mmCIF file with all atom_site columns, C-alpha atoms in Angstrom:
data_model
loop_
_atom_site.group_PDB
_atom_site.id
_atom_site.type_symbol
_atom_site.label_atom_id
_atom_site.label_alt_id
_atom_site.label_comp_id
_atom_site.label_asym_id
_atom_site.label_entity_id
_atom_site.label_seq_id
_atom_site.pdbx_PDB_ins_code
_atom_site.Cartn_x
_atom_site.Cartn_y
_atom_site.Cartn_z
_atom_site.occupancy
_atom_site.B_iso_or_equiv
_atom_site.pdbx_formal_charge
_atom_site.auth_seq_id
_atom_site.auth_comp_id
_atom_site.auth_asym_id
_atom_site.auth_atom_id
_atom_site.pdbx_PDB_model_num
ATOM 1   C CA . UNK N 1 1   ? -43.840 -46.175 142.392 1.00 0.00 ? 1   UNK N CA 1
ATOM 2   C CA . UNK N 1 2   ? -39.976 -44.732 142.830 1.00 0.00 ? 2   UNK N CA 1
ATOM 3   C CA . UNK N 1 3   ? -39.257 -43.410 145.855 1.00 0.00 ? 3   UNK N CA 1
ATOM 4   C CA . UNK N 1 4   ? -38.547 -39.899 146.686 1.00 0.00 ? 4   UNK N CA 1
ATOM 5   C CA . UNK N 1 5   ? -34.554 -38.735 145.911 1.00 0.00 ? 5   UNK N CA 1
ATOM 6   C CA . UNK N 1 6   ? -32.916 -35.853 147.364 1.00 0.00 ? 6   UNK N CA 1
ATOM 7   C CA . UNK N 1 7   ? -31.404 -34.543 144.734 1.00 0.00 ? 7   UNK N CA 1
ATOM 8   C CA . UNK N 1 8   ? -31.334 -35.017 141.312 1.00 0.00 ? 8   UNK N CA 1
ATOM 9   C CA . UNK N 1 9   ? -29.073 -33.229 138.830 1.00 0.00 ? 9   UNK N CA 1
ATOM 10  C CA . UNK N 1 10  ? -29.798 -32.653 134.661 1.00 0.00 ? 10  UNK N CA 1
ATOM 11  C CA . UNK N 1 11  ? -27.008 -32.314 132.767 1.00 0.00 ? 11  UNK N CA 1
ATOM 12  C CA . UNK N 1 12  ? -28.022 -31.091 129.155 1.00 0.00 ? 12  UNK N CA 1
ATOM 13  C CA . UNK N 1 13  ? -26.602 -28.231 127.076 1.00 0.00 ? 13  UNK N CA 1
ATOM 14  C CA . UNK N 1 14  ? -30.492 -27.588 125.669 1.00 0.00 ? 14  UNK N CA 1
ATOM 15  C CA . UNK N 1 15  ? -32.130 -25.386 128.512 1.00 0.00 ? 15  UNK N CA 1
ATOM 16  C CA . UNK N 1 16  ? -35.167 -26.136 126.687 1.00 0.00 ? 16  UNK N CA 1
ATOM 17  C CA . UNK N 1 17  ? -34.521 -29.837 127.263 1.00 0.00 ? 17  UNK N CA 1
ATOM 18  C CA . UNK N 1 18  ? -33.683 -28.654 131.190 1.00 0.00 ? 18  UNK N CA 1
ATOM 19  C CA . UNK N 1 19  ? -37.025 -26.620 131.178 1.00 0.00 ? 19  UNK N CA 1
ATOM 20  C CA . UNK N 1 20  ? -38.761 -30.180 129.818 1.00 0.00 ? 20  UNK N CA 1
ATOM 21  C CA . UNK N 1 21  ? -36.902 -32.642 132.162 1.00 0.00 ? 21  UNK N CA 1
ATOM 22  C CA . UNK N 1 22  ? -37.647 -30.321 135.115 1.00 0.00 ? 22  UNK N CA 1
ATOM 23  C CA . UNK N 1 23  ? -40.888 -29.756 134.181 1.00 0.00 ? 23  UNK N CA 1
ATOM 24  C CA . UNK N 1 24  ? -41.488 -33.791 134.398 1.00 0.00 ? 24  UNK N CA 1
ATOM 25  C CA . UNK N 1 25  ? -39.664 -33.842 137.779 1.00 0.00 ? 25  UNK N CA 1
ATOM 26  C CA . UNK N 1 26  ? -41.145 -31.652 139.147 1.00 0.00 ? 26  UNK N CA 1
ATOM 27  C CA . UNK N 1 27  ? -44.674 -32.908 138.393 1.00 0.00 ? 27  UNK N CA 1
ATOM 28  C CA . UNK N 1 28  ? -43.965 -36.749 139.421 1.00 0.00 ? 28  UNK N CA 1
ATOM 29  C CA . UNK N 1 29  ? -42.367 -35.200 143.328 1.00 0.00 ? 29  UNK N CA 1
ATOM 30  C CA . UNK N 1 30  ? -39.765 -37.404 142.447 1.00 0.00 ? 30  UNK N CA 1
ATOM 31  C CA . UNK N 1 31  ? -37.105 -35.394 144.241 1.00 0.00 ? 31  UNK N CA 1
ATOM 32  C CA . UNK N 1 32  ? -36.777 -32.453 146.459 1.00 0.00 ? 32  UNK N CA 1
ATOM 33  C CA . UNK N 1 33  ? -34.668 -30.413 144.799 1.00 0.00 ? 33  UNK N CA 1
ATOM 34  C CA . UNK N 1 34  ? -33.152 -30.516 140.707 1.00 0.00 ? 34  UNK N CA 1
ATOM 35  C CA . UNK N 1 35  ? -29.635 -28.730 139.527 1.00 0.00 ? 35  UNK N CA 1
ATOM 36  C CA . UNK N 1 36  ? -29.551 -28.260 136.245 1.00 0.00 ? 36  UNK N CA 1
ATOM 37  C CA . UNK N 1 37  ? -25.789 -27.744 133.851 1.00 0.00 ? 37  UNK N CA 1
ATOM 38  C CA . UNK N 1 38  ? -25.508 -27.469 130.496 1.00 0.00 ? 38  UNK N CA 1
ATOM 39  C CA . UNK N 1 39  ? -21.857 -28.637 130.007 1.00 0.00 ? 39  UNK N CA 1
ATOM 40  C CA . UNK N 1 40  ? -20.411 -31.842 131.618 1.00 0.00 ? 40  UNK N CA 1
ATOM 41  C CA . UNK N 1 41  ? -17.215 -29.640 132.460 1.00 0.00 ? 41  UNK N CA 1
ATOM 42  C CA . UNK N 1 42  ? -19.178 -27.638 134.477 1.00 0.00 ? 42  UNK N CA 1
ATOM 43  C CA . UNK N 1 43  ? -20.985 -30.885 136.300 1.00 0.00 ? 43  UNK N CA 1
ATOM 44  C CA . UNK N 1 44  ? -17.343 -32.562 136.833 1.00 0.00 ? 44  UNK N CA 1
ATOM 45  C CA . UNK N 1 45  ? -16.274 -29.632 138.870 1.00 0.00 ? 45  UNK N CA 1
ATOM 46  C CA . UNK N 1 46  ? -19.523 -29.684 140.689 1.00 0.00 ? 46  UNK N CA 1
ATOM 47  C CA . UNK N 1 47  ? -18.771 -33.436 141.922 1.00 0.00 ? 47  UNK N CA 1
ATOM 48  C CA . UNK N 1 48  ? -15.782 -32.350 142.981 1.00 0.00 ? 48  UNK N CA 1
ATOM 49  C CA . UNK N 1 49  ? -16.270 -29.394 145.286 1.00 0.00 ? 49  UNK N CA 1
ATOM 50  C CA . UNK N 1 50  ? -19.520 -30.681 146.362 1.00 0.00 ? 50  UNK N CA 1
ATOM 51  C CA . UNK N 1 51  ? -19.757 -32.042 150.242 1.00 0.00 ? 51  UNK N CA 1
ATOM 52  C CA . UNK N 1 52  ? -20.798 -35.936 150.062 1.00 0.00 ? 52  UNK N CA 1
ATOM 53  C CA . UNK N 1 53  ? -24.064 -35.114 151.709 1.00 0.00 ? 53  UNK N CA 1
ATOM 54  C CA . UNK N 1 54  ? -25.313 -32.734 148.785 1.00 0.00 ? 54  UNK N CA 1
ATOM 55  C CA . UNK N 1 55  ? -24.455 -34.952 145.541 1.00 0.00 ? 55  UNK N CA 1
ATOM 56  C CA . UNK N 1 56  ? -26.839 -35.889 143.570 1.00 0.00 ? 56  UNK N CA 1
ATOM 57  C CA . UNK N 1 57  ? -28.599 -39.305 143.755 1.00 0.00 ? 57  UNK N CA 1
ATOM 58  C CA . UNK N 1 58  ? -29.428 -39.541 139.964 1.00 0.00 ? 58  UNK N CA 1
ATOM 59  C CA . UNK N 1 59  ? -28.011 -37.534 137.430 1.00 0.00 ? 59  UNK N CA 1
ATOM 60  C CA . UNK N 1 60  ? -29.458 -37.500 133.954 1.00 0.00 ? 60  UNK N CA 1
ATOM 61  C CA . UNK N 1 61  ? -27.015 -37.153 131.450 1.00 0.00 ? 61  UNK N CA 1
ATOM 62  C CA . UNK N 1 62  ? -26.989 -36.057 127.701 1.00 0.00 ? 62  UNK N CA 1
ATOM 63  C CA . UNK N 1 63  ? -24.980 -37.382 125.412 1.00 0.00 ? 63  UNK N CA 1
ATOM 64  C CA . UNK N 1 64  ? -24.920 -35.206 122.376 1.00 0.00 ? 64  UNK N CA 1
ATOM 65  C CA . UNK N 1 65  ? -23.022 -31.789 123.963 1.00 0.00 ? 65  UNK N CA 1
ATOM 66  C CA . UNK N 1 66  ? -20.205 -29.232 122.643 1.00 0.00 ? 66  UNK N CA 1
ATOM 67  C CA . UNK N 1 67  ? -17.180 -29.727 124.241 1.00 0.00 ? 67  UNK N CA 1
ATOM 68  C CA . UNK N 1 68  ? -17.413 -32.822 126.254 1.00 0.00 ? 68  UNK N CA 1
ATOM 69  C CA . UNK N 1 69  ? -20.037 -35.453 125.534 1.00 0.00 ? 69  UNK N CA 1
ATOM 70  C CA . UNK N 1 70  ? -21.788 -37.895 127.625 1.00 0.00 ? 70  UNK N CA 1
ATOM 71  C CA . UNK N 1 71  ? -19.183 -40.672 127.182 1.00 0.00 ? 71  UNK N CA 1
ATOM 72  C CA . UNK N 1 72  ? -16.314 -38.167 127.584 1.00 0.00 ? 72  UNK N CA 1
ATOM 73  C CA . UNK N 1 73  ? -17.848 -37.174 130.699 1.00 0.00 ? 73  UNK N CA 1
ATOM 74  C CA . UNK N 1 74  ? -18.467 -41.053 131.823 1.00 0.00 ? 74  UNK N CA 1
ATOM 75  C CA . UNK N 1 75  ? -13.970 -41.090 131.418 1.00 0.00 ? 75  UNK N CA 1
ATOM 76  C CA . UNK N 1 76  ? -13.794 -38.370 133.687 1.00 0.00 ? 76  UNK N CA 1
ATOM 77  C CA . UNK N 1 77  ? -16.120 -39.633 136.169 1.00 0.00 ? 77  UNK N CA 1
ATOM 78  C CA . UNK N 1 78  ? -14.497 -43.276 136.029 1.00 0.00 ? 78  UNK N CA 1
ATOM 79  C CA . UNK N 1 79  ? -11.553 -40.964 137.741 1.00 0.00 ? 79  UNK N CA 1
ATOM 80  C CA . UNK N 1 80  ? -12.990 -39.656 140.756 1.00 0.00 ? 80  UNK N CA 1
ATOM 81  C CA . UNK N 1 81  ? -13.364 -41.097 144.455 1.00 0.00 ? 81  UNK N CA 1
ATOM 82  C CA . UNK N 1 82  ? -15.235 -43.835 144.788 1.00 0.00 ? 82  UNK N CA 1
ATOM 83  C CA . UNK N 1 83  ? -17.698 -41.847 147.250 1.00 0.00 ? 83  UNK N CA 1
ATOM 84  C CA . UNK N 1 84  ? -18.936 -40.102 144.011 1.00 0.00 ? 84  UNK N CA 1
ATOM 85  C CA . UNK N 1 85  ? -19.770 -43.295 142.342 1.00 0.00 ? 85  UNK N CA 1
ATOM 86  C CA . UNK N 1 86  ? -21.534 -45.143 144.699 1.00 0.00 ? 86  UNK N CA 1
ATOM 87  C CA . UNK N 1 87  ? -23.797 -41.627 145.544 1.00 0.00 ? 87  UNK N CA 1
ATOM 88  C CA . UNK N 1 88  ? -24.181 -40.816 141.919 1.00 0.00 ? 88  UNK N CA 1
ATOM 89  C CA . UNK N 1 89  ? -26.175 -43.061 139.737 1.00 0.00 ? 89  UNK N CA 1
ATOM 90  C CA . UNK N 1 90  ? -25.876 -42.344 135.971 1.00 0.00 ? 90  UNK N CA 1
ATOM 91  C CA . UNK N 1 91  ? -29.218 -42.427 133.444 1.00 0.00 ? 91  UNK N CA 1
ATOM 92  C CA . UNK N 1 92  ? -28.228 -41.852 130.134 1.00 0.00 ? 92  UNK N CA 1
ATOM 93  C CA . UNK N 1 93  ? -30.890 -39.489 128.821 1.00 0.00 ? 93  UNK N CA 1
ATOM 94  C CA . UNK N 1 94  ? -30.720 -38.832 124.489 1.00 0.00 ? 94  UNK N CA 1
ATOM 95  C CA . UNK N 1 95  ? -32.763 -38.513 121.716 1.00 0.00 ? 95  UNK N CA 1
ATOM 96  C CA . UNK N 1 96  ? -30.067 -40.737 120.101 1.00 0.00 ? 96  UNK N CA 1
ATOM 97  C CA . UNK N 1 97  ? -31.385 -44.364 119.001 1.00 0.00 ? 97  UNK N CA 1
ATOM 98  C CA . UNK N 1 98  ? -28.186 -45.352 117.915 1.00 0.00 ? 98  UNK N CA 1
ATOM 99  C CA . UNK N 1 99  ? -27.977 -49.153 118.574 1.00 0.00 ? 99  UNK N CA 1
ATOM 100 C CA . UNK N 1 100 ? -24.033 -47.978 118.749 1.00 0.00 ? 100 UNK N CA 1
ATOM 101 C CA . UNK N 1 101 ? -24.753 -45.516 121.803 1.00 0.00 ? 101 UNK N CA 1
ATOM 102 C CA . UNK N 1 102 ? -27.159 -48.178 123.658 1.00 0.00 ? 102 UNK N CA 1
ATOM 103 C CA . UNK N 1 103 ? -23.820 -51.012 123.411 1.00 0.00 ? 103 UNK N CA 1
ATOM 104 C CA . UNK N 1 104 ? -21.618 -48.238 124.435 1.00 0.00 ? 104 UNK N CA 1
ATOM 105 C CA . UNK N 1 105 ? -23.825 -47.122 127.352 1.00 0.00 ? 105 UNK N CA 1
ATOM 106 C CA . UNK N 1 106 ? -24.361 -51.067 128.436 1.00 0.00 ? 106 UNK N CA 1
ATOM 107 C CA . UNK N 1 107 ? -21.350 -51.752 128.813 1.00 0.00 ? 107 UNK N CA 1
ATOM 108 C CA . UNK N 1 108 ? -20.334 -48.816 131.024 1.00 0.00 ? 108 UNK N CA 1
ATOM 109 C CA . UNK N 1 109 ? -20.474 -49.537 134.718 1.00 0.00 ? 109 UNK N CA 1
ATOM 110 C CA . UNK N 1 110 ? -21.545 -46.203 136.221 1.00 0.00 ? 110 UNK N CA 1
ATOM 111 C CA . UNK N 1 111 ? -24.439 -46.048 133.427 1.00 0.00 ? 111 UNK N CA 1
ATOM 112 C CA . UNK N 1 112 ? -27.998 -47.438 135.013 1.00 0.00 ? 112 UNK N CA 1
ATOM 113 C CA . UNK N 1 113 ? -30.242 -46.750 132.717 1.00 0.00 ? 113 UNK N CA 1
ATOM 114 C CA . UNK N 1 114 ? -30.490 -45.918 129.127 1.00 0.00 ? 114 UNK N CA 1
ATOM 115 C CA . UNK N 1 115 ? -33.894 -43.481 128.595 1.00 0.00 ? 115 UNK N CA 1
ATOM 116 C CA . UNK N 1 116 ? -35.195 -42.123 125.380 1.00 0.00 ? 116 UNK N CA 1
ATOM 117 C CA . UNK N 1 117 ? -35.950 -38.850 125.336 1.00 0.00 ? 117 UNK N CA 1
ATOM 118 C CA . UNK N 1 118 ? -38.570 -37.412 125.907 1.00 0.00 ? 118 UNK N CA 1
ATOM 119 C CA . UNK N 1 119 ? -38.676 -38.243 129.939 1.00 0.00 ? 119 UNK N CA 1
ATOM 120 C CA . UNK N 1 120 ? -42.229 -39.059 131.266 1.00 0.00 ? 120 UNK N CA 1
ATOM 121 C CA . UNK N 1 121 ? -43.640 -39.607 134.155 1.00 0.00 ? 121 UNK N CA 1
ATOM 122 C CA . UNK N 1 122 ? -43.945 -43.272 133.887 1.00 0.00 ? 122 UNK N CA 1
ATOM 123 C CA . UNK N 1 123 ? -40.122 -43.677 133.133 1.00 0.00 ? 123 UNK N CA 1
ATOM 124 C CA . UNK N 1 124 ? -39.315 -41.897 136.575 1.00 0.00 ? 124 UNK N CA 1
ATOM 125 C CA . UNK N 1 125 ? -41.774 -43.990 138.502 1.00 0.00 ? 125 UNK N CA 1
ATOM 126 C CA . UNK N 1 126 ? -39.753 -46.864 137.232 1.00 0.00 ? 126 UNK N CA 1
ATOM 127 C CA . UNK N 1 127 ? -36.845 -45.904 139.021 1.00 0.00 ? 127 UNK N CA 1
ATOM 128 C CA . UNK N 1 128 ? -35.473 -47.051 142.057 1.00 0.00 ? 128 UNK N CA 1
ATOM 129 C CA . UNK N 1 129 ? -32.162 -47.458 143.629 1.00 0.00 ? 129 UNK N CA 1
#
């Protein structure tokens, strides 16, 4: 069993895929509270003008998104204060299986898990950081 987070953060430009994530959250009480964003622009600036206290614990991040995707949004995170890193742990959550995003995602330090999408229940409970 995981232990209970804080807060948890889904970043995801589907808000059907937010509705579904949430949904799975919500039913494990594997946090106490979920943000949702559906553009990693918007989530950056979040980070930044958020107190230390309120970050997120997990974030689960999309990779296929307008604008900025998941990897773009890994650069920009690489560049803010080490405070954010080490509160903020990274699951890569995609309906990609492309062997090319799972390298890419491996060998990026802030990324701790890799998921599949759909979430379930059974991938949350195997969290724990």
């Amino acid at each position: 069993m995981s232990k209970k987070y804080n807060n948890v953060l889904v970043v995801d430009d589907s808000e059907a895929e937010q509705l579904m994530i949430k949904q799975v959250i919500s039913n494990s009480d594997f946090c106490d509270k979920t943000c949702t964003y559906t553009s990693a622009k918007q989530t950056l600036d979040f980070l930044t003008t958020t107190p230390a206290e309120q970050l997120p614990e997990i974030i689960f991040l999309d990779i296929v998104m307008p604008e900025m995707d998941g990897f773009a949004f890994l650069d920009e995170f690489e560049k803010l204060p080490e405070a954010i890193h080490k509160k903020c742990k990274i699951i890569l959550l995609s309906s990609s299986d492309s062997f090319k995003d799972l390298n890419r995602a491996n060998k990026n330090r802030f990324v701790k898990r890799f998921l599949n999408k759909p979430l379930t229940d059974s991938m949350l409970q195997a969290i724990n950081f």
